[in-house]
Amino acid sequence: MATSSKLAKIIKIRAISAIWIIPIVTAIVGIWIIYAHFADRGISFTLLAKDANGIIAGKTVIKNRSVDVGIVDEVTLSDDYKQVVIKGRIYNDMAPLLKNDSIFWVVKPEIGRDGVTGLGTILSGVYIELVAGNDTHSFQHKPFVLSDTPPLSDPSIKGIRLNLESEQNGVIPRGASVMFHGYRVGNVETSEFDIEARKMKYQIFITKPYDVLVTQNVRFWKEGGINLTLSSQGASLDVPSLDVLMSGGISFDLPDGSKLGAPAEQNAVYKLYEDKKAIKDSQYTEYKEFLVMLSDSISGLSEGVPVEYHGIRLGTVSKVPFYTAEMLEKSSILNKRVPILIRIEPDRLSELVDEKIDIAALIMKEQENGLRASLKTSNMFTGAMYIDLDFYPDLKNKFDPKMAKQFGYDTIEATSTGIAQIQSKVMQLLDNFNNLPINNTVSQLNQSLASSQRLMDSLNRVMASKEMQNMPKDLQKTLRSLNETMKELQPGSELNNQMKESLQKVQQMMDELTPLLNTLNDKSNALIFSAPPKKDQEPQAKGKK
């Protein structure tokens, strides 16, 4: 029986071996984990800081309202080693908090004007606080500045920011109050000194709804000092609150009589005045300058004091003293008269009369009728002076038109009055009294007493003689009366003692007046202001000068 052979058919199967399932699944899971890791990292950003005190990569968290919203990934130095570069990230679900104007600062334990803050970081460590901004543009990944202190105003709070400039001494610290009629409506955000402009510059923030109080015509001034005012109505003491007294503050308001004006614009620039009194003078921008040549001492006269007529303020003293190159060329600085510059401000009269008066022209005209400027004392305690305009009848028709304009300025003639006249009269009286011949009078009186004594001795001899009995009775009576009168002038008598006592008092008074006269010769205003102490003369050795 024959057998037949068959060939086996080989078929190649293209299939993945089951052994590859595990590596493939592992790779897929790994890729998913990596994707999920980077997808959940959130948005990265960069912070720039002066130092990294307390900030640790991988541990320091970023919070908003005490909720974790991110973490610090890396802390390094910049390429120039001058600042710290902190790289962090915000979680995806918190990404809307990160905007171009967001603010970051370090929260740590601090003791400030508002008390103790950040105590919770003693155990947990410092963290970074984030406050979202208001910018609506897409995030540009620019570095943020990490501040050491929190912002005084939340960026989400609406209001108006203004810039103030001050040339006055003293600094108002960051965080000081901004007030309107004593009520706090904002605060000082920044306080820095501009070296180039040589001014203090402040940025203030006034919150809504109080921002409508700020218009273009408002004035800002410094608060914080104790103000003591002495006037004819008495003394007034203004003491601010303890917070303002210790840290200072800024107030604003409209000057009296000013209109509201247009609303203020964001970041507008205003001048910061020294006090509330200074803002009243700031509204008088129209003025006419006059030159006043004073022959009296200007000690006690300062810039900013008033120029008055019968108590009505007409202007302000501008420069004390006032010298120009032309003045120094034509006359010496050691002249008999000291020039000062004043401003006559006609708008001051608009509060008293409705019609506009050309007060500057009126002053020049009325000098022919005796109108003159003089120094008057405004405060006897401080020695402060002011310029007073008044009429002097004895100077009528004595105005020289050639003196109406000097050194290019309209000039108001000046006269001496007030304290200067009193001092002059006192000096003249004391000089006249000092010139009295007191010593000659005393000497002549002593000679008269000696002659009276000799006459008394002669009368006694006549009264005891026999010829006295032969004289007529009327003559005897006259001699007896003369004898009694002369007895009263004898040494030891009451009249003689009174005359000697009176002469001693006159001599004592002259001895006491001598130092006063010497002091007044050295300093004419020593009756009001204390004179400088004099050094006692020291004896010199023989042969030395």
Coordinates of C-alpha atoms in Angstrom, one line a residue:
M1 CA 0.0 0.0 0.0
A2 CA 1.5 3.1 -1.1
T3 CA 1.6 6.1 1.3
S4 CA 1.5 9.8 0.2
S5 CA 3.3 12.6 1.9
K6 CA 2.0 16.2 2.5
L7 CA 3.9 19.4 3.2
A8 CA 2.9 21.5 6.2
K9 CA 1.8 25.1 5.4
I10 CA 3.6 27.7 7.5
I11 CA 1.5 30.9 8.2
K12 CA 3.2 34.0 9.8
I13 CA 1.0 35.6 12.4
R14 CA 1.6 39.5 12.9
A15 CA 0.5 40.1 16.5
I16 CA 1.9 41.8 19.6
S17 CA 3.1 39.5 22.2
A18 CA 1.3 39.7 25.6
I19 CA 4.6 40.3 27.2
W20 CA 4.6 43.9 25.8
I21 CA 1.3 44.8 27.4
I22 CA 2.9 45.6 30.8
P23 CA 5.6 48.0 29.4
I24 CA 3.1 49.8 27.2
V25 CA 0.7 50.4 30.0
T26 CA 3.5 51.5 32.2
A27 CA 4.6 54.0 29.6
I28 CA 1.1 55.4 29.2
V29 CA 0.6 55.8 32.9
G30 CA 4.0 57.5 33.2
I31 CA 3.2 59.9 30.4
W32 CA -0.1 60.7 32.0
I33 CA 1.5 61.3 35.4
I34 CA 4.1 63.6 33.8
Y35 CA 1.4 65.5 31.9
A36 CA -0.8 65.8 35.0
H37 CA 2.2 67.0 37.0
F38 CA 3.0 69.8 34.7
A39 CA -0.6 70.6 34.0
D40 CA -1.4 71.0 37.7
R41 CA 1.7 73.2 38.4
G42 CA -0.2 76.3 37.4
I43 CA 1.1 79.6 36.1
S44 CA 4.8 80.4 36.8
F45 CA 5.9 83.9 37.7
T46 CA 9.0 85.7 39.0
L47 CA 9.5 87.9 42.0
L48 CA 12.4 90.3 42.7
A49 CA 13.4 91.0 46.3
K50 CA 16.2 92.7 48.3
D51 CA 16.8 89.5 50.3
A52 CA 15.3 86.1 50.9
N53 CA 15.0 86.2 54.6
G54 CA 12.7 83.3 55.7
I55 CA 11.8 82.2 52.2
I56 CA 12.6 78.5 51.4
A57 CA 12.1 76.9 48.0
G58 CA 9.4 74.2 48.1
K59 CA 8.2 75.2 51.6
T60 CA 7.2 78.9 51.5
V61 CA 3.6 79.2 50.4
I62 CA 1.8 82.0 48.6
K63 CA -1.6 82.9 50.2
N64 CA -4.6 85.1 49.5
R65 CA -6.9 85.7 52.5
S66 CA -5.1 83.0 54.4
V67 CA -5.8 80.4 51.6
D68 CA -2.9 78.6 49.8
V69 CA -2.9 79.7 46.2
G70 CA 0.7 78.9 45.2
I71 CA 4.2 77.9 46.3
V72 CA 7.8 79.0 45.9
D73 CA 9.8 76.7 43.6
E74 CA 13.2 78.3 43.4
V75 CA 15.3 81.0 45.2
T76 CA 18.5 82.2 43.5
L77 CA 20.5 85.4 43.0
S78 CA 20.4 87.6 39.9
D79 CA 23.2 87.6 37.4
D80 CA 24.7 90.7 38.9
Y81 CA 24.2 89.4 42.5
K82 CA 22.4 92.5 43.6
Q83 CA 19.0 91.1 44.2
V84 CA 17.1 87.9 44.9
V85 CA 15.2 86.1 42.1
I86 CA 12.2 84.0 43.4
K87 CA 10.4 81.7 41.0
G88 CA 6.9 80.7 42.1
R89 CA 3.7 79.4 40.7
I90 CA 0.0 79.9 41.2
Y91 CA -2.3 76.9 41.1
N92 CA -4.5 76.6 38.0
D93 CA -7.8 77.1 39.9
M94 CA -6.3 80.3 41.4
A95 CA -4.9 81.6 38.1
P96 CA -7.3 84.6 37.9
L97 CA -5.6 86.1 40.9
L98 CA -2.4 86.7 38.9
K99 CA -2.7 90.0 37.0
N100 CA -0.2 92.5 35.7
D101 CA -0.8 94.8 38.6
S102 CA -1.0 92.2 41.4
I103 CA 0.9 93.0 44.6
F104 CA 3.1 90.6 46.6
W105 CA 4.6 91.2 50.1
V106 CA 6.2 89.1 52.8
V107 CA 4.2 88.5 55.9
K108 CA 6.2 88.2 59.1
P109 CA 5.9 89.3 62.8
E110 CA 6.0 93.1 63.1
I111 CA 5.2 95.8 65.6
G112 CA 3.9 98.9 64.0
R113 CA 1.6 101.9 64.6
D114 CA -1.5 99.6 64.1
G115 CA -0.2 97.1 66.7
V116 CA 1.4 93.6 66.4
T117 CA 0.8 91.8 63.1
G118 CA 2.0 88.4 61.7
L119 CA 2.1 86.5 64.9
G120 CA 0.9 83.3 63.2
T121 CA 4.2 83.1 61.2
I122 CA 6.2 82.5 64.4
L123 CA 5.4 78.7 64.2
S124 CA 4.5 78.3 60.5
G125 CA 7.2 80.5 59.1
V126 CA 6.9 83.5 56.8
Y127 CA 4.7 83.4 53.7
I128 CA 4.0 85.6 50.7
E129 CA 0.7 87.4 50.5
L130 CA -0.9 88.0 47.1
V131 CA -3.5 90.7 46.3
A132 CA -5.1 90.6 42.9
G133 CA -5.0 93.8 40.8
N134 CA -7.6 95.4 38.5
D135 CA -5.8 95.0 35.2
T136 CA -7.9 93.3 32.5
H137 CA -5.1 92.7 30.0
S138 CA -3.6 89.2 29.5
F139 CA -0.7 88.3 31.9
Q140 CA 2.6 89.4 30.4
H141 CA 4.9 87.3 32.6
K142 CA 6.9 90.4 33.8
P143 CA 8.7 90.2 37.1
F144 CA 6.9 91.5 40.2
V145 CA 8.5 93.4 43.1
L146 CA 8.3 91.6 46.4
S147 CA 7.7 94.3 49.1
D148 CA 8.7 94.0 52.8
T149 CA 5.6 95.8 53.9
P150 CA 1.9 95.4 53.0
P151 CA 0.2 98.0 50.8
L152 CA -1.8 100.7 52.7
S153 CA -4.7 100.4 50.2
D154 CA -6.1 97.3 48.7
P155 CA -5.8 97.6 44.9
S156 CA -9.4 96.6 44.5
I157 CA -10.6 99.6 46.6
K158 CA -11.6 102.5 44.3
G159 CA -10.5 106.0 44.9
I160 CA -8.2 108.7 43.7
R161 CA -4.4 108.9 44.0
L162 CA -2.7 112.4 44.2
N163 CA 0.9 113.6 44.3
L164 CA 2.0 116.3 46.8
E165 CA 5.2 118.4 46.8
S166 CA 6.6 120.2 49.8
E167 CA 9.6 122.5 50.3
Q168 CA 9.0 122.7 54.1
N169 CA 11.1 121.0 56.8
G170 CA 9.8 117.8 58.4
V171 CA 8.6 114.5 57.0
I172 CA 5.2 113.0 57.1
P173 CA 5.6 109.2 57.4
R174 CA 4.1 106.6 55.3
G175 CA 0.7 105.6 56.6
A176 CA -0.2 109.0 58.1
S177 CA -3.8 110.1 57.9
V178 CA -5.3 112.3 55.2
M179 CA -8.2 114.2 56.7
F180 CA -11.1 116.5 55.7
H181 CA -12.5 118.6 58.6
G182 CA -10.7 116.2 61.0
Y183 CA -12.3 113.1 59.5
R184 CA -9.9 110.5 58.0
V185 CA -10.7 109.9 54.3
G186 CA -7.3 108.4 53.1
N187 CA -3.7 107.9 53.9
V188 CA -0.1 108.6 52.8
E189 CA 1.1 105.8 50.6
T190 CA 4.7 106.9 49.8
S191 CA 7.0 109.5 51.3
E192 CA 10.4 110.2 49.7
F193 CA 12.8 113.0 49.1
D194 CA 13.6 114.1 45.5
I195 CA 17.3 115.0 45.5
E196 CA 17.2 116.8 42.1
A197 CA 14.2 118.9 42.9
R198 CA 15.2 119.3 46.6
K199 CA 11.6 118.6 47.6
M200 CA 9.6 116.1 49.6
K201 CA 7.2 114.2 47.5
Y202 CA 4.2 112.2 48.8
Q203 CA 1.6 110.0 47.2
I204 CA -1.8 109.9 48.9
F205 CA -4.9 107.8 48.3
I206 CA -8.4 109.0 49.1
T207 CA -11.1 106.3 49.0
K208 CA -14.5 106.4 47.6
P209 CA -16.9 108.1 48.2
Y210 CA -14.7 110.9 49.7
D211 CA -12.7 111.3 46.4
V212 CA -15.5 113.7 45.2
L213 CA -14.3 116.2 47.9
V214 CA -11.1 116.7 46.0
T215 CA -11.4 119.4 43.3
Q216 CA -8.8 121.5 41.4
N217 CA -9.2 124.4 43.9
V218 CA -8.5 122.5 47.1
R219 CA -5.4 123.2 49.2
F220 CA -3.4 120.6 51.2
W221 CA -1.5 121.5 54.4
K222 CA 0.4 119.6 57.1
E223 CA -1.1 118.7 60.5
G224 CA 0.5 117.4 63.7
G225 CA 1.7 120.4 65.7
I226 CA 0.2 122.2 68.7
N227 CA -1.0 125.6 67.5
L228 CA -1.1 128.4 70.1
T229 CA -2.6 131.6 68.8
L230 CA -2.5 135.0 70.6
S231 CA -4.9 137.7 69.4
S232 CA -6.9 140.6 70.7
Q233 CA -9.7 138.1 71.5
G234 CA -7.4 136.1 73.8
A235 CA -5.4 132.9 73.5
S236 CA -6.5 129.9 71.5
L237 CA -4.9 126.4 71.8
D238 CA -5.5 123.9 69.1
V239 CA -4.4 120.3 69.9
P240 CA -4.9 117.5 67.3
S241 CA -5.7 113.9 68.1
L242 CA -2.9 111.7 69.6
D243 CA -2.5 109.7 66.4
V244 CA -2.0 112.9 64.3
L245 CA 0.2 114.5 67.0
M246 CA 2.6 111.5 67.0
S247 CA 2.8 110.6 63.4
G248 CA 1.6 113.7 61.6
G249 CA -1.0 114.0 58.9
I250 CA -2.4 116.0 56.0
S251 CA -5.6 118.0 55.7
F252 CA -7.3 119.6 52.8
D253 CA -10.1 122.0 52.2
L254 CA -11.2 125.0 50.0
P255 CA -9.8 128.4 50.9
D256 CA -12.4 130.8 52.3
G257 CA -14.4 132.3 49.4
S258 CA -13.1 129.9 46.7
K259 CA -15.3 128.0 44.3
L260 CA -15.3 124.2 44.1
G261 CA -13.8 124.0 40.7
A262 CA -13.6 120.9 38.4
P263 CA -13.0 117.4 39.9
A264 CA -9.4 116.4 40.4
E265 CA -7.7 114.0 38.0
Q266 CA -5.9 110.8 38.9
N267 CA -2.2 111.5 39.9
A268 CA -2.7 115.3 39.8
V269 CA 0.1 117.3 41.5
Y270 CA -0.7 119.7 44.4
K271 CA 1.5 121.9 46.6
L272 CA 1.6 120.9 50.3
Y273 CA 1.5 124.0 52.5
E274 CA 3.1 124.4 56.0
D275 CA -0.2 125.1 57.8
K276 CA -3.8 126.1 57.3
K277 CA -2.9 129.8 57.7
A278 CA -0.6 129.6 54.6
I279 CA -3.4 128.4 52.3
K280 CA -5.3 131.6 53.0
D281 CA -2.5 133.6 51.5
S282 CA -2.1 131.2 48.5
Q283 CA -5.3 132.4 46.9
Y284 CA -4.1 136.0 46.4
T285 CA -2.2 135.5 43.2
E286 CA -2.6 139.1 41.9
Y287 CA -0.4 141.7 43.6
K288 CA 1.6 144.9 43.1
E289 CA 5.1 145.1 44.6
F290 CA 6.4 148.1 46.5
L291 CA 9.7 149.1 48.0
V292 CA 9.9 150.4 51.6
M293 CA 13.1 152.0 52.9
L294 CA 13.2 151.6 56.7
S295 CA 15.5 153.6 59.0
D296 CA 14.5 151.6 62.1
S297 CA 15.8 148.2 63.0
I298 CA 14.1 145.3 61.1
S299 CA 14.8 142.8 64.0
G300 CA 11.5 140.9 64.4
L301 CA 10.3 141.6 60.9
S302 CA 10.0 138.4 58.7
E303 CA 8.7 137.3 55.4
G304 CA 5.0 136.6 55.3
V305 CA 3.9 139.0 58.0
P306 CA 0.9 141.3 57.1
V307 CA 0.8 144.8 55.7
E308 CA -2.1 146.6 57.3
Y309 CA -4.0 149.8 57.4
H310 CA -6.0 150.4 60.6
G311 CA -6.1 146.7 61.2
I312 CA -7.3 145.9 57.6
R313 CA -4.8 143.6 55.8
L314 CA -3.8 144.9 52.4
G315 CA -0.8 142.8 51.6
T316 CA 2.2 140.8 52.7
V317 CA 5.9 141.4 53.4
S318 CA 7.7 139.5 50.6
K319 CA 11.5 139.9 51.2
V320 CA 13.4 141.0 54.3
P321 CA 15.8 142.6 53.5
F322 CA 15.6 143.1 49.7
Y323 CA 18.8 143.9 47.9
T324 CA 19.4 144.0 44.1
A325 CA 22.6 144.3 42.1
E326 CA 21.6 147.9 41.2
M327 CA 21.1 148.8 44.9
L328 CA 24.6 147.5 45.8
E329 CA 26.2 149.3 42.9
K330 CA 24.7 152.7 43.9
S331 CA 24.9 152.4 47.6
S332 CA 26.5 150.4 50.3
I333 CA 24.7 147.6 52.2
L334 CA 25.6 149.5 55.3
N335 CA 23.2 152.3 54.4
K336 CA 21.1 154.3 56.8
R337 CA 17.9 152.7 55.4
V338 CA 17.2 149.0 54.9
P339 CA 15.1 148.1 51.8
I340 CA 12.2 145.6 52.1
L341 CA 9.8 144.4 49.5
I342 CA 6.1 144.2 50.1
R343 CA 3.1 143.0 48.1
I344 CA -0.2 144.9 48.0
E345 CA -2.9 142.3 47.2
P346 CA -6.1 144.0 46.0
D347 CA -8.2 140.8 46.2
R348 CA -8.1 141.1 49.9
L349 CA -10.5 144.1 49.7
S350 CA -13.0 142.1 47.5
E351 CA -14.2 140.4 50.7
L352 CA -15.0 143.9 52.2
V353 CA -16.3 145.9 49.2
D354 CA -18.1 144.8 46.0
E355 CA -16.4 147.4 43.8
K356 CA -12.9 146.7 42.6
I357 CA -10.5 149.3 44.0
D358 CA -7.1 150.1 42.6
I359 CA -5.5 150.2 46.0
A360 CA -1.9 150.3 44.6
A361 CA -2.6 153.6 42.7
L362 CA -4.5 155.0 45.7
I363 CA -1.5 154.4 48.0
M364 CA 0.9 156.3 45.7
K365 CA -1.6 159.2 45.5
E366 CA -2.3 159.4 49.2
Q367 CA 1.4 159.8 50.2
E368 CA 0.9 163.5 49.3
N369 CA -1.6 163.6 52.2
G370 CA 0.7 162.1 54.7
L371 CA 0.3 158.4 54.1
R372 CA 3.5 156.6 55.4
A373 CA 4.7 153.1 56.2
S374 CA 6.1 152.2 59.6
L375 CA 7.1 149.3 61.8
K376 CA 4.7 148.3 64.5
T377 CA 4.9 145.6 67.1
S378 CA 2.4 142.7 66.7
N379 CA 3.5 140.7 69.7
M380 CA 5.3 142.1 72.7
F381 CA 6.3 138.6 74.0
T382 CA 8.1 137.5 70.8
G383 CA 9.1 140.9 69.4
A384 CA 7.3 140.2 66.1
M385 CA 6.8 143.2 63.8
Y386 CA 4.6 144.1 60.9
I387 CA 4.2 147.0 58.4
D388 CA 1.5 149.5 59.1
L389 CA 0.2 152.2 56.7
D390 CA -1.3 155.3 58.3
F391 CA -1.7 159.0 57.8
Y392 CA 0.6 161.5 59.7
P393 CA -0.8 165.1 59.5
D394 CA 2.6 166.7 60.1
L395 CA 3.9 164.9 57.0
K396 CA 1.2 166.3 54.7
N397 CA 2.5 168.0 51.5
K398 CA 6.0 166.8 52.4
F399 CA 6.2 163.9 49.9
D400 CA 9.0 164.2 47.3
P401 CA 7.7 163.0 43.9
K402 CA 11.3 162.1 43.0
M403 CA 11.3 159.4 45.6
A404 CA 8.2 157.8 44.3
K405 CA 10.2 155.3 42.2
Q406 CA 13.5 153.9 43.4
F407 CA 15.6 151.2 41.8
G408 CA 12.8 150.4 39.4
Y409 CA 10.1 149.9 42.1
D410 CA 7.3 152.1 43.3
T411 CA 8.3 153.3 46.7
I412 CA 6.3 154.0 49.9
E413 CA 7.9 156.5 52.2
A414 CA 8.5 155.3 55.7
T415 CA 8.6 157.1 59.1
S416 CA 9.6 156.1 62.6
T417 CA 6.9 155.5 65.1
G418 CA 5.8 153.1 67.8
I419 CA 8.6 151.4 69.7
A420 CA 11.3 153.3 67.8
Q421 CA 9.9 156.7 68.8
I422 CA 9.4 155.6 72.4
Q423 CA 13.0 154.4 72.6
S424 CA 14.2 157.7 71.1
K425 CA 12.3 159.8 73.6
V426 CA 13.4 157.7 76.5
M427 CA 17.0 158.0 75.3
Q428 CA 16.6 161.8 75.0
L429 CA 15.1 162.0 78.5
L430 CA 17.8 159.9 80.1
D431 CA 20.5 161.9 78.3
N432 CA 19.0 165.2 79.5
F433 CA 18.8 163.9 83.0
N434 CA 22.3 162.6 82.8
N435 CA 23.5 166.1 81.8
L436 CA 22.0 167.7 84.8
P437 CA 24.8 169.4 87.0
I438 CA 23.9 167.2 90.1
N439 CA 27.5 167.3 91.4
N440 CA 27.8 171.1 91.1
T441 CA 24.4 171.5 92.8
V442 CA 25.5 169.3 95.7
S443 CA 28.8 171.2 96.0
Q444 CA 27.0 174.6 95.9
L445 CA 24.5 173.4 98.5
N446 CA 27.3 172.4 100.8
Q447 CA 28.9 175.8 100.4
S448 CA 25.5 177.4 101.2
L449 CA 25.2 175.4 104.4
A450 CA 28.7 176.4 105.5
S451 CA 27.8 180.1 104.9
S452 CA 24.6 179.6 106.8
Q453 CA 26.6 178.2 109.7
R454 CA 28.9 181.3 109.8
L455 CA 25.8 183.6 109.6
M456 CA 24.3 181.7 112.5
D457 CA 27.3 182.2 114.6
S458 CA 27.3 185.9 113.9
L459 CA 23.6 186.2 114.8
N460 CA 24.2 184.4 118.1
R461 CA 26.9 186.9 119.0
V462 CA 24.7 189.8 118.1
M463 CA 21.8 188.4 120.1
A464 CA 24.1 188.1 123.2
S465 CA 25.6 191.6 122.9
K466 CA 24.4 194.7 124.9
E467 CA 23.8 196.6 121.6
M468 CA 20.9 194.2 121.0
Q469 CA 19.0 195.8 123.9
N470 CA 19.3 199.3 122.4
M471 CA 17.9 198.2 119.0
P472 CA 14.3 198.9 118.1
K473 CA 11.8 196.2 119.0
D474 CA 10.9 195.5 115.3
L475 CA 14.5 194.9 114.4
Q476 CA 15.0 192.7 117.5
K477 CA 11.9 190.7 116.4
T478 CA 13.3 190.3 112.9
L479 CA 16.7 189.1 114.2
R480 CA 15.1 186.6 116.5
S481 CA 13.0 185.2 113.5
L482 CA 16.1 184.9 111.4
N483 CA 17.9 183.2 114.3
E484 CA 15.1 180.6 114.5
T485 CA 15.2 180.0 110.8
M486 CA 19.0 179.5 110.8
K487 CA 18.7 177.0 113.6
E488 CA 16.6 174.8 111.4
L489 CA 19.4 174.7 108.8
Q490 CA 22.1 173.7 111.4
P491 CA 23.7 170.2 111.1
G492 CA 21.6 167.7 112.9
S493 CA 18.4 169.6 112.4
E494 CA 15.4 167.9 110.7
L495 CA 15.4 170.2 107.7
N496 CA 19.2 169.7 107.2
N497 CA 18.8 165.9 107.5
Q498 CA 15.9 165.9 104.9
M499 CA 18.0 167.9 102.5
K500 CA 21.0 165.5 102.8
E501 CA 18.7 162.5 102.5
S502 CA 17.2 163.9 99.3
L503 CA 20.6 164.6 97.8
Q504 CA 21.7 161.0 98.6
K505 CA 18.6 159.6 96.9
V506 CA 19.4 161.7 93.8
Q507 CA 23.0 160.5 93.8
Q508 CA 21.8 156.8 94.2
M509 CA 19.3 157.2 91.4
M510 CA 22.1 158.5 89.1
D511 CA 24.3 155.6 90.0
E512 CA 21.5 153.1 89.1
L513 CA 20.7 154.9 85.8
T514 CA 24.3 154.8 84.6
P515 CA 24.3 151.1 83.7
L516 CA 20.9 151.5 82.0
L517 CA 22.3 154.4 79.9
N518 CA 25.3 152.4 78.9
T519 CA 23.1 149.4 77.9
L520 CA 20.8 151.6 75.8
N521 CA 23.8 153.1 74.1
D522 CA 25.0 149.6 73.1
K523 CA 21.5 148.3 72.2
S524 CA 18.7 150.8 71.6
N525 CA 15.9 148.2 71.9
A526 CA 17.1 146.8 75.2
L527 CA 13.9 148.1 76.9
I528 CA 12.0 145.4 74.9
F529 CA 14.6 142.7 74.1
S530 CA 17.3 141.5 76.5
A531 CA 20.8 142.8 75.8
P532 CA 23.7 140.4 75.3
P533 CA 25.7 139.8 78.5
K534 CA 29.0 141.6 78.8
K535 CA 32.2 140.0 79.8
D536 CA 33.9 141.4 82.9
Q537 CA 37.2 143.2 82.2
E538 CA 40.2 141.1 83.2
P539 CA 43.2 142.8 84.8
Q540 CA 46.3 142.5 82.7
A541 CA 49.8 141.9 83.9
K542 CA 52.2 144.8 84.1
G543 CA 53.8 145.6 80.8
K544 CA 51.1 143.9 78.7
K545 CA 48.4 145.7 76.8

